[in-house]
């Protein structure tokens, strides 16, 4: 399983404001061209959501359904794929104060489910995921990626 960690800084924005934008999934398609469509079901009794995503991925589209669990008290959320193009896809978003703005930490673990091609496909998928998350953060909050690996992947 591959692991991705990305750090980005949103200057001049409070963590609660950044968290509010990150958790407003329905707005992603209008704020970034990476996300084509997001459908969000009614909240479940525990406050979590099930959302359906269609995202540009290496010239094609990736689709999945995930369960999103929110923790507004810690300005974090976790997600776990329920079905879709990945065999496994799970992770989290976290917002914390940093230098007059907000540090956003995105983490994800994924498995494409193709063991014979993992050495070739997984690094490409990791790079694409980093690039897509960087573009999403620029669109949502104007954040700048501060990881060297992610900045290189962003181009």
mmCIF file of C-alpha atoms in Angstrom:
data_model
loop_
_atom_site.group_PDB
_atom_site.id
_atom_site.type_symbol
_atom_site.label_atom_id
_atom_site.label_comp_id
_atom_site.label_asym_id
_atom_site.label_seq_id
_atom_site.Cartn_x
_atom_site.Cartn_y
_atom_site.Cartn_z
ATOM 1 C CA UNK A 1 0.000 0.000 0.000
ATOM 2 C CA UNK A 2 1.293 3.476 -0.945
ATOM 3 C CA UNK A 3 1.197 6.405 1.479
ATOM 4 C CA UNK A 4 0.994 10.083 0.586
ATOM 5 C CA UNK A 5 1.488 13.013 2.950
ATOM 6 C CA UNK A 6 1.140 16.552 1.670
ATOM 7 C CA UNK A 7 1.571 19.819 3.604
ATOM 8 C CA UNK A 8 0.269 23.136 2.271
ATOM 9 C CA UNK A 9 0.036 26.637 3.709
ATOM 10 C CA UNK A 10 -2.997 28.878 3.232
ATOM 11 C CA UNK A 11 -1.741 32.361 4.085
ATOM 12 C CA UNK A 12 -4.045 34.732 5.906
ATOM 13 C CA UNK A 13 -6.903 32.248 6.339
ATOM 14 C CA UNK A 14 -8.057 30.976 9.724
ATOM 15 C CA UNK A 15 -8.038 27.190 10.236
ATOM 16 C CA UNK A 16 -11.816 27.096 10.781
ATOM 17 C CA UNK A 17 -12.375 28.894 7.457
ATOM 18 C CA UNK A 18 -10.066 26.510 5.600
ATOM 19 C CA UNK A 19 -11.753 23.524 7.249
ATOM 20 C CA UNK A 20 -15.140 24.869 6.189
ATOM 21 C CA UNK A 21 -14.019 25.053 2.566
ATOM 22 C CA UNK A 22 -12.376 21.618 2.595
ATOM 23 C CA UNK A 23 -15.513 19.995 4.018
ATOM 24 C CA UNK A 24 -17.823 21.680 1.483
ATOM 25 C CA UNK A 25 -17.423 18.903 -1.094
ATOM 26 C CA UNK A 26 -20.250 20.109 -3.332
ATOM 27 C CA UNK A 27 -18.225 23.218 -4.233
ATOM 28 C CA UNK A 28 -15.092 21.363 -5.371
ATOM 29 C CA UNK A 29 -16.111 21.093 -9.062
ATOM 30 C CA UNK A 30 -16.665 24.860 -9.334
ATOM 31 C CA UNK A 31 -13.372 25.710 -7.606
ATOM 32 C CA UNK A 32 -10.995 23.264 -9.272
ATOM 33 C CA UNK A 33 -10.926 21.555 -12.668
ATOM 34 C CA UNK A 34 -9.446 18.388 -11.126
ATOM 35 C CA UNK A 35 -12.771 17.379 -9.559
ATOM 36 C CA UNK A 36 -15.439 16.762 -12.175
ATOM 37 C CA UNK A 37 -18.366 15.836 -9.929
ATOM 38 C CA UNK A 38 -19.178 15.251 -6.268
ATOM 39 C CA UNK A 39 -22.529 13.948 -5.075
ATOM 40 C CA UNK A 40 -23.215 13.999 -1.363
ATOM 41 C CA UNK A 41 -25.901 11.888 0.320
ATOM 42 C CA UNK A 42 -27.907 13.115 3.302
ATOM 43 C CA UNK A 43 -25.941 12.953 6.570
ATOM 44 C CA UNK A 44 -26.029 9.648 8.406
ATOM 45 C CA UNK A 45 -27.272 9.556 12.032
ATOM 46 C CA UNK A 46 -23.688 9.800 13.339
ATOM 47 C CA UNK A 47 -23.042 12.951 11.265
ATOM 48 C CA UNK A 48 -20.843 11.250 8.676
ATOM 49 C CA UNK A 49 -21.573 11.481 4.954
ATOM 50 C CA UNK A 50 -21.324 9.219 1.963
ATOM 51 C CA UNK A 51 -20.026 11.043 -1.096
ATOM 52 C CA UNK A 52 -19.456 9.992 -4.716
ATOM 53 C CA UNK A 53 -16.455 11.429 -6.548
ATOM 54 C CA UNK A 54 -15.415 11.695 -10.204
ATOM 55 C CA UNK A 55 -11.890 13.088 -10.560
ATOM 56 C CA UNK A 56 -9.548 13.656 -13.510
ATOM 57 C CA UNK A 57 -6.726 11.147 -13.223
ATOM 58 C CA UNK A 58 -3.904 10.864 -15.798
ATOM 59 C CA UNK A 59 -6.064 11.729 -18.804
ATOM 60 C CA UNK A 60 -8.947 9.566 -17.611
ATOM 61 C CA UNK A 61 -11.436 9.560 -14.774
ATOM 62 C CA UNK A 62 -11.371 7.855 -11.380
ATOM 63 C CA UNK A 63 -14.626 7.231 -9.534
ATOM 64 C CA UNK A 64 -15.367 6.105 -5.998
ATOM 65 C CA UNK A 65 -17.800 6.320 -3.071
ATOM 66 C CA UNK A 66 -16.409 7.190 0.314
ATOM 67 C CA UNK A 67 -17.564 7.645 3.866
ATOM 68 C CA UNK A 68 -16.476 10.967 5.355
ATOM 69 C CA UNK A 69 -16.282 11.432 9.115
ATOM 70 C CA UNK A 70 -15.951 14.983 10.417
ATOM 71 C CA UNK A 71 -14.296 16.238 13.609
ATOM 72 C CA UNK A 72 -14.930 19.996 13.694
ATOM 73 C CA UNK A 73 -13.489 20.229 17.208
ATOM 74 C CA UNK A 74 -10.076 19.171 15.854
ATOM 75 C CA UNK A 75 -10.597 20.670 12.370
ATOM 76 C CA UNK A 76 -10.032 17.280 10.793
ATOM 77 C CA UNK A 77 -11.866 14.702 8.734
ATOM 78 C CA UNK A 78 -11.238 11.153 7.679
ATOM 79 C CA UNK A 79 -12.374 9.329 4.569
ATOM 80 C CA UNK A 80 -12.548 5.700 3.538
ATOM 81 C CA UNK A 81 -13.514 4.360 0.132
ATOM 82 C CA UNK A 82 -16.617 2.171 0.164
ATOM 83 C CA UNK A 83 -16.434 1.192 -3.518
ATOM 84 C CA UNK A 84 -14.701 2.369 -6.651
ATOM 85 C CA UNK A 85 -11.640 2.279 -8.847
ATOM 86 C CA UNK A 86 -9.083 1.847 -6.058
ATOM 87 C CA UNK A 87 -8.902 -1.418 -4.173
ATOM 88 C CA UNK A 88 -8.226 0.651 -1.046
ATOM 89 C CA UNK A 89 -8.296 4.441 -0.579
ATOM 90 C CA UNK A 90 -8.411 6.102 2.828
ATOM 91 C CA UNK A 91 -6.967 9.113 4.537
ATOM 92 C CA UNK A 92 -7.502 12.385 6.327
ATOM 93 C CA UNK A 93 -7.374 16.165 6.165
ATOM 94 C CA UNK A 94 -6.266 18.337 9.111
ATOM 95 C CA UNK A 95 -6.116 22.120 9.527
ATOM 96 C CA UNK A 96 -3.973 23.861 12.138
ATOM 97 C CA UNK A 97 -2.761 27.409 12.757
ATOM 98 C CA UNK A 98 0.613 28.275 11.258
ATOM 99 C CA UNK A 99 2.389 31.603 10.660
ATOM 100 C CA UNK A 100 -0.746 33.764 10.396
ATOM 101 C CA UNK A 101 -2.521 31.230 8.213
ATOM 102 C CA UNK A 102 -3.385 27.559 8.131
ATOM 103 C CA UNK A 103 -1.271 24.486 7.655
ATOM 104 C CA UNK A 104 -3.275 21.835 5.800
ATOM 105 C CA UNK A 105 -2.082 18.260 6.173
ATOM 106 C CA UNK A 106 -3.494 15.689 3.743
ATOM 107 C CA UNK A 107 -2.682 12.015 4.205
ATOM 108 C CA UNK A 108 -3.804 9.045 2.158
ATOM 109 C CA UNK A 109 -3.083 5.376 1.725
ATOM 110 C CA UNK A 110 -4.084 3.590 -1.432
ATOM 111 C CA UNK A 111 -3.780 0.347 -3.306
ATOM 112 C CA UNK A 112 -4.763 0.111 -6.956
ATOM 113 C CA UNK A 113 -5.229 -3.648 -6.618
ATOM 114 C CA UNK A 114 -2.955 -4.637 -9.514
ATOM 115 C CA UNK A 115 0.024 -6.324 -7.807
ATOM 116 C CA UNK A 116 1.790 -7.333 -11.026
ATOM 117 C CA UNK A 117 1.943 -3.686 -12.166
ATOM 118 C CA UNK A 118 2.343 -2.039 -8.751
ATOM 119 C CA UNK A 119 6.007 -1.089 -9.295
ATOM 120 C CA UNK A 120 5.053 0.826 -12.446
ATOM 121 C CA UNK A 121 1.570 2.156 -11.643
ATOM 122 C CA UNK A 122 1.830 3.037 -7.940
ATOM 123 C CA UNK A 123 4.493 5.764 -8.316
ATOM 124 C CA UNK A 124 2.496 7.324 -11.180
ATOM 125 C CA UNK A 125 -0.704 7.188 -9.135
ATOM 126 C CA UNK A 126 1.086 8.696 -6.121
ATOM 127 C CA UNK A 127 2.450 11.571 -8.196
ATOM 128 C CA UNK A 128 -0.961 12.186 -9.760
ATOM 129 C CA UNK A 129 -2.676 12.146 -6.357
ATOM 130 C CA UNK A 130 -0.166 14.692 -5.004
ATOM 131 C CA UNK A 131 -0.671 16.917 -8.044
ATOM 132 C CA UNK A 132 -4.465 16.683 -7.813
ATOM 133 C CA UNK A 133 -4.528 17.507 -4.093
ATOM 134 C CA UNK A 134 -2.183 20.468 -4.679
ATOM 135 C CA UNK A 135 -4.521 21.781 -7.411
ATOM 136 C CA UNK A 136 -7.574 21.264 -5.210
ATOM 137 C CA UNK A 137 -5.944 23.239 -2.388
ATOM 138 C CA UNK A 138 -5.032 26.093 -4.735
ATOM 139 C CA UNK A 139 -8.624 26.214 -5.955
ATOM 140 C CA UNK A 140 -10.228 25.945 -2.520
ATOM 141 C CA UNK A 141 -8.021 28.190 -0.408
ATOM 142 C CA UNK A 142 -5.119 29.446 -2.520
ATOM 143 C CA UNK A 143 -2.772 27.208 -0.513
ATOM 144 C CA UNK A 144 0.844 26.709 -1.492
ATOM 145 C CA UNK A 145 2.332 23.227 -1.161
ATOM 146 C CA UNK A 146 5.341 23.303 1.141
ATOM 147 C CA UNK A 147 6.537 19.694 0.650
ATOM 148 C CA UNK A 148 9.475 19.323 -1.715
ATOM 149 C CA UNK A 149 8.132 16.033 -3.157
ATOM 150 C CA UNK A 150 4.665 17.449 -3.701
ATOM 151 C CA UNK A 151 5.997 20.685 -5.167
ATOM 152 C CA UNK A 152 8.076 18.696 -7.674
ATOM 153 C CA UNK A 153 5.041 16.589 -8.577
ATOM 154 C CA UNK A 154 2.959 19.724 -9.045
ATOM 155 C CA UNK A 155 5.289 20.735 -11.821
#
